Coordinates of C-alpha atoms and ligand atoms in Angstrom, one line a residue:
M276 CA 23.2 -5.2 5.8
T277 CA 22.9 -2.0 3.6
I278 CA 19.7 -1.5 1.6
T279 CA 20.3 -1.7 -2.1
I280 CA 17.9 -0.3 -4.7
T281 CA 18.1 -0.3 -8.5
A282 CA 17.9 2.7 -10.8
F283 CA 18.3 3.4 -14.5
E284 CA 21.9 3.5 -15.6
R285 CA 20.7 6.1 -18.1
S286 CA 17.3 7.5 -17.2
P287 CA 15.4 8.7 -20.2
D288 CA 14.4 11.8 -18.2
G289 CA 18.1 12.9 -18.1
G290 CA 18.0 13.5 -14.3
R291 CA 14.7 15.3 -13.9
G292 CA 13.9 12.9 -11.0
L293 CA 10.8 11.5 -12.7
A294 CA 11.9 7.8 -12.7
R295 CA 10.4 5.9 -9.8
D296 CA 13.6 5.3 -7.9
T297 CA 13.3 9.0 -6.8
R298 CA 10.3 8.2 -4.6
V299 CA 12.1 5.3 -3.0
R300 CA 15.3 7.4 -2.4
W301 CA 13.0 10.1 -0.9
A302 CA 11.4 7.6 1.5
L303 CA 14.9 6.3 2.5
E304 CA 16.1 9.9 3.1
E305 CA 13.0 10.9 5.1
T306 CA 13.6 7.9 7.4
G307 CA 17.4 8.4 7.6
Q308 CA 18.3 5.0 6.0
P309 CA 21.6 4.7 4.2
Y310 CA 21.3 2.9 0.9
E311 CA 23.3 1.8 -2.1
V312 CA 22.2 2.0 -5.7
R313 CA 22.9 -0.6 -8.4
L314 CA 22.5 1.0 -11.8
V315 CA 21.0 -1.2 -14.5
S316 CA 20.8 -0.8 -18.2
F317 CA 17.6 -1.4 -20.2
Q318 CA 19.1 -4.7 -21.4
A319 CA 20.1 -5.9 -18.0
M320 CA 16.6 -5.2 -16.7
K321 CA 15.3 -7.9 -19.0
E322 CA 17.9 -10.5 -18.1
P323 CA 17.4 -13.3 -15.6
A324 CA 19.4 -11.8 -12.7
H325 CA 17.2 -8.7 -12.6
L326 CA 14.0 -10.6 -13.5
A327 CA 14.6 -12.7 -10.4
L328 CA 14.1 -9.5 -8.4
H329 CA 11.5 -7.9 -10.6
P330 CA 9.2 -10.1 -12.7
F331 CA 8.3 -7.3 -15.0
G332 CA 11.9 -6.3 -15.7
Q333 CA 11.6 -2.7 -14.3
I334 CA 13.2 -0.5 -11.8
P335 CA 13.2 0.2 -8.9
T336 CA 13.8 -2.9 -6.8
Y337 CA 14.7 -3.0 -3.1
E338 CA 17.0 -5.5 -1.3
D339 CA 17.7 -5.7 2.4
G340 CA 19.3 -8.9 3.5
D341 CA 17.0 -11.8 2.6
L342 CA 14.1 -9.5 1.5
S343 CA 13.7 -8.3 -2.0
L344 CA 10.8 -6.2 -3.1
F345 CA 9.5 -4.5 -6.3
E346 CA 6.7 -1.9 -6.9
T347 CA 7.2 1.5 -5.4
G348 CA 4.0 1.4 -3.4
A349 CA 5.1 -1.8 -1.6
I350 CA 8.7 -0.5 -1.2
V351 CA 7.7 2.9 0.3
F352 CA 5.1 1.2 2.5
H353 CA 7.7 -1.2 3.8
I354 CA 10.2 1.5 4.5
A355 CA 7.4 3.6 6.2
E356 CA 6.4 0.6 8.4
R357 CA 9.9 -0.3 9.4
H358 CA 11.2 3.2 10.2
A359 CA 9.8 6.2 11.9
G360 CA 9.1 9.4 9.9
L361 CA 6.5 8.5 7.3
L362 CA 3.5 7.1 9.1
P363 CA 1.7 8.6 12.2
D364 CA 1.6 6.6 15.4
D365 CA -2.1 7.0 15.8
A366 CA -3.8 3.9 14.2
N367 CA -6.5 5.8 12.5
A368 CA -4.2 8.5 11.2
R369 CA -1.9 5.8 10.0
A370 CA -4.7 4.0 8.1
R371 CA -5.6 7.3 6.5
A372 CA -2.0 8.0 5.4
I373 CA -1.9 4.5 3.8
T374 CA -5.2 5.3 2.1
W375 CA -3.6 8.4 0.5
M376 CA -0.7 6.2 -0.7
F377 CA -3.2 4.0 -2.5
A378 CA -5.2 6.9 -3.8
A379 CA -2.0 8.4 -5.3
L380 CA -1.1 5.2 -7.1
N381 CA -4.6 3.8 -8.0
T382 CA -6.7 6.9 -8.5
V383 CA -4.5 9.9 -9.4
E384 CA -1.5 8.3 -11.1
P385 CA -3.5 6.3 -13.9
P386 CA -4.9 9.3 -15.7
I387 CA -1.5 11.1 -15.3
L388 CA 0.3 8.1 -16.9
D389 CA -2.3 8.1 -19.7
L390 CA -1.7 11.8 -20.3
V391 CA 2.1 11.3 -20.4
T392 CA 1.5 8.5 -22.9
A393 CA -0.8 10.6 -25.0
R394 CA 1.6 13.6 -25.0
V395 CA 4.8 11.8 -25.5
F396 CA 4.4 8.4 -27.1
E397 CA 1.1 8.8 -29.1
R398 CA 1.6 12.4 -30.3
D399 CA 2.3 11.3 -33.9
K400 CA -0.7 9.0 -34.2
P401 CA -3.5 10.2 -36.5
W402 CA -6.0 10.1 -33.6
A403 CA -3.8 12.0 -31.2
A404 CA -5.6 15.3 -31.5
Q405 CA -8.9 13.7 -30.6
R406 CA -7.6 11.6 -27.7
L407 CA -5.5 14.2 -25.9
P408 CA -8.3 16.5 -24.8
L409 CA -10.2 13.5 -23.4
V410 CA -7.2 12.4 -21.4
E411 CA -6.6 15.9 -20.2
D412 CA -10.2 16.2 -19.1
R413 CA -9.9 13.0 -17.1
T414 CA -6.8 14.2 -15.5
R415 CA -8.3 17.6 -14.6
E416 CA -11.3 15.9 -13.0
R417 CA -8.9 14.2 -10.6
L418 CA -7.0 17.4 -10.0
D419 CA -10.2 19.3 -9.3
Q420 CA -11.1 16.7 -6.7
L421 CA -7.7 16.6 -5.1
S422 CA -7.5 20.4 -5.1
R423 CA -10.8 20.6 -3.3
H424 CA -9.7 18.1 -0.7
L425 CA -6.4 19.8 -0.1
N426 CA -8.0 23.2 0.0
D427 CA -5.5 25.4 1.9
A428 CA -3.9 22.7 4.0
D429 CA -0.1 22.0 3.8
W430 CA -0.5 18.2 3.5
L431 CA -3.3 15.7 2.7
D432 CA -4.1 14.7 6.3
G433 CA -2.4 16.6 9.1
A434 CA 1.4 16.1 9.1
F435 CA 3.5 15.1 6.1
S436 CA 3.3 11.3 5.5
A437 CA 4.1 8.6 3.0
G438 CA 0.7 9.5 1.4
D439 CA 2.1 13.0 0.6
L440 CA 5.4 11.5 -0.6
M441 CA 3.6 9.4 -3.0
M442 CA 1.1 12.0 -4.1
V443 CA 3.8 14.7 -4.7
S444 CA 5.8 12.1 -6.7
V445 CA 2.8 11.3 -8.8
L446 CA 1.9 15.0 -9.4
L447 CA 5.5 15.8 -10.5
R448 CA 4.9 13.8 -13.7
L449 CA 2.4 16.5 -14.7
R450 CA 4.8 19.4 -14.6
A451 CA 5.7 19.3 -18.3
S452 CA 2.1 19.3 -19.4
G453 CA 1.3 22.6 -17.7
L454 CA -1.9 21.2 -16.2
L455 CA -0.7 21.7 -12.6
D456 CA -0.4 25.5 -13.2
G457 CA -4.2 25.7 -13.2
Y458 CA -4.2 24.6 -9.5
P459 CA -2.2 27.0 -7.4
N460 CA -2.8 25.0 -4.2
L461 CA -1.6 21.8 -5.8
S462 CA 1.4 23.6 -7.3
A463 CA 2.3 24.9 -3.9
Y464 CA 1.8 21.4 -2.4
V465 CA 4.3 19.9 -4.9
A466 CA 6.7 22.8 -4.2
R467 CA 6.4 22.1 -0.4
G468 CA 7.3 18.4 -1.1
E469 CA 10.3 19.4 -3.3
A470 CA 11.5 21.8 -0.6
R471 CA 11.9 19.1 2.0
P472 CA 15.6 18.4 2.7
A473 CA 15.0 14.7 2.2
Y474 CA 13.5 15.2 -1.3
K475 CA 16.4 17.5 -2.2
R476 CA 18.9 14.8 -1.2
A477 CA 17.0 12.2 -3.2
F478 CA 16.8 14.4 -6.2
E479 CA 20.5 15.3 -6.1
A480 CA 21.5 11.7 -5.8
Q481 CA 19.5 10.6 -8.9
L482 CA 20.8 13.7 -10.7
A483 CA 24.4 12.7 -9.9
V484 CA 23.8 9.5 -11.9
A485 CA 22.7 11.5 -15.0
T486 CA 25.6 13.9 -14.7
G487 CA 28.1 11.2 -14.3
Q488 CA 28.9 12.1 -10.7
Q489 CA 28.1 8.6 -9.6
P490 CA 30.4 5.9 -10.9
R491 CA 28.6 3.7 -13.5
P492 CA 29.2 -0.1 -13.6
A493 CA 32.1 -1.1 -15.8
A494 CA 30.0 -3.2 -18.1
S495 CA 26.2 -3.7 -18.2
Ligands
GTB276 N1 4.3 0.1 -10.9 C1 5.7 0.1 -10.9 C2 6.3 0.8 -9.7 O1 5.6 1.7 -9.2 O2 7.4 0.4 -9.2 C3 6.2 0.8 -12.2 C4 7.7 0.7 -12.4 C5 8.1 1.4 -13.7 O3 7.3 1.9 -14.5 N2 9.4 1.4 -13.9 C6 10.0 2.1 -15.1 C7 10.8 1.1 -15.9 O4 11.5 0.3 -15.3 C8 10.9 3.2 -14.7 S1 10.0 4.5 -13.8 N3 10.6 1.1 -17.2 C9 11.4 0.2 -18.1 C10 10.6 -0.9 -18.6 O5 9.5 -1.0 -18.3 O6 11.2 -1.5 -19.5 C11 8.9 5.1 -15.2 C12 9.5 6.3 -15.9 C13 10.3 6.1 -17.0 C14 10.8 7.2 -17.6 C15 10.5 8.5 -17.2 N4 11.0 9.6 -17.9 O7 11.8 9.5 -18.8 O8 10.6 10.7 -17.6 C16 9.7 8.6 -16.1 C17 9.2 7.5 -15.4

């Protein structure tokens, strides 16, 4: 049974790889798993067939035989547990890699999402000029801490793991803000992630959707 994931039929990012299917594609590429992609429109995401897979009407979802999953944290963790390549064998190192996955999603991503909201969706609000610096400061606080932890290491805890995959994916959302530029070691860390052949394949695959290289469903 081939794994099937869902992705935006038309991603609002125009193929910059920022939608969350990219991190799932990346995990599948790192572990050498073939997969298919079902493209869904914004309308289809809110219809019963998709809501049966994803109660919040979002992408990505993951289907493999009888199993269907949503939430990228759960999906990447599942892929990493089932297939070699994303979690160390040593039990303690494995637990630490999983910790970094949670840290990426629960501690680093929230201020970044707030920042994206403030910069993109709230920028016309009368209070935007007051809120933005506060959100930037909260984001910088996390980046300061992460930068100190990473120091001059290549990855967060020894070898590349699902923790790095998730952290790099989360940090990529910051690029447009310019905030990452203030942290040379984090910028280099993200660039190392992007340089991985598996990331490149994942990025190219999602880009192919935006550029029309991948066939779209006839009607959706
Ligand atoms: N916590 C969930 C997870 O990690 O899986 C969040 C899933 C989620 O936010 N999915 C988004 C979605 O389906 C797409 S990735 N949104 C549609 C909806 O909620 O109706 C978020 C995203 C969207 C757009 C850009 N972009 O344009 O740059 C980047 C990321």
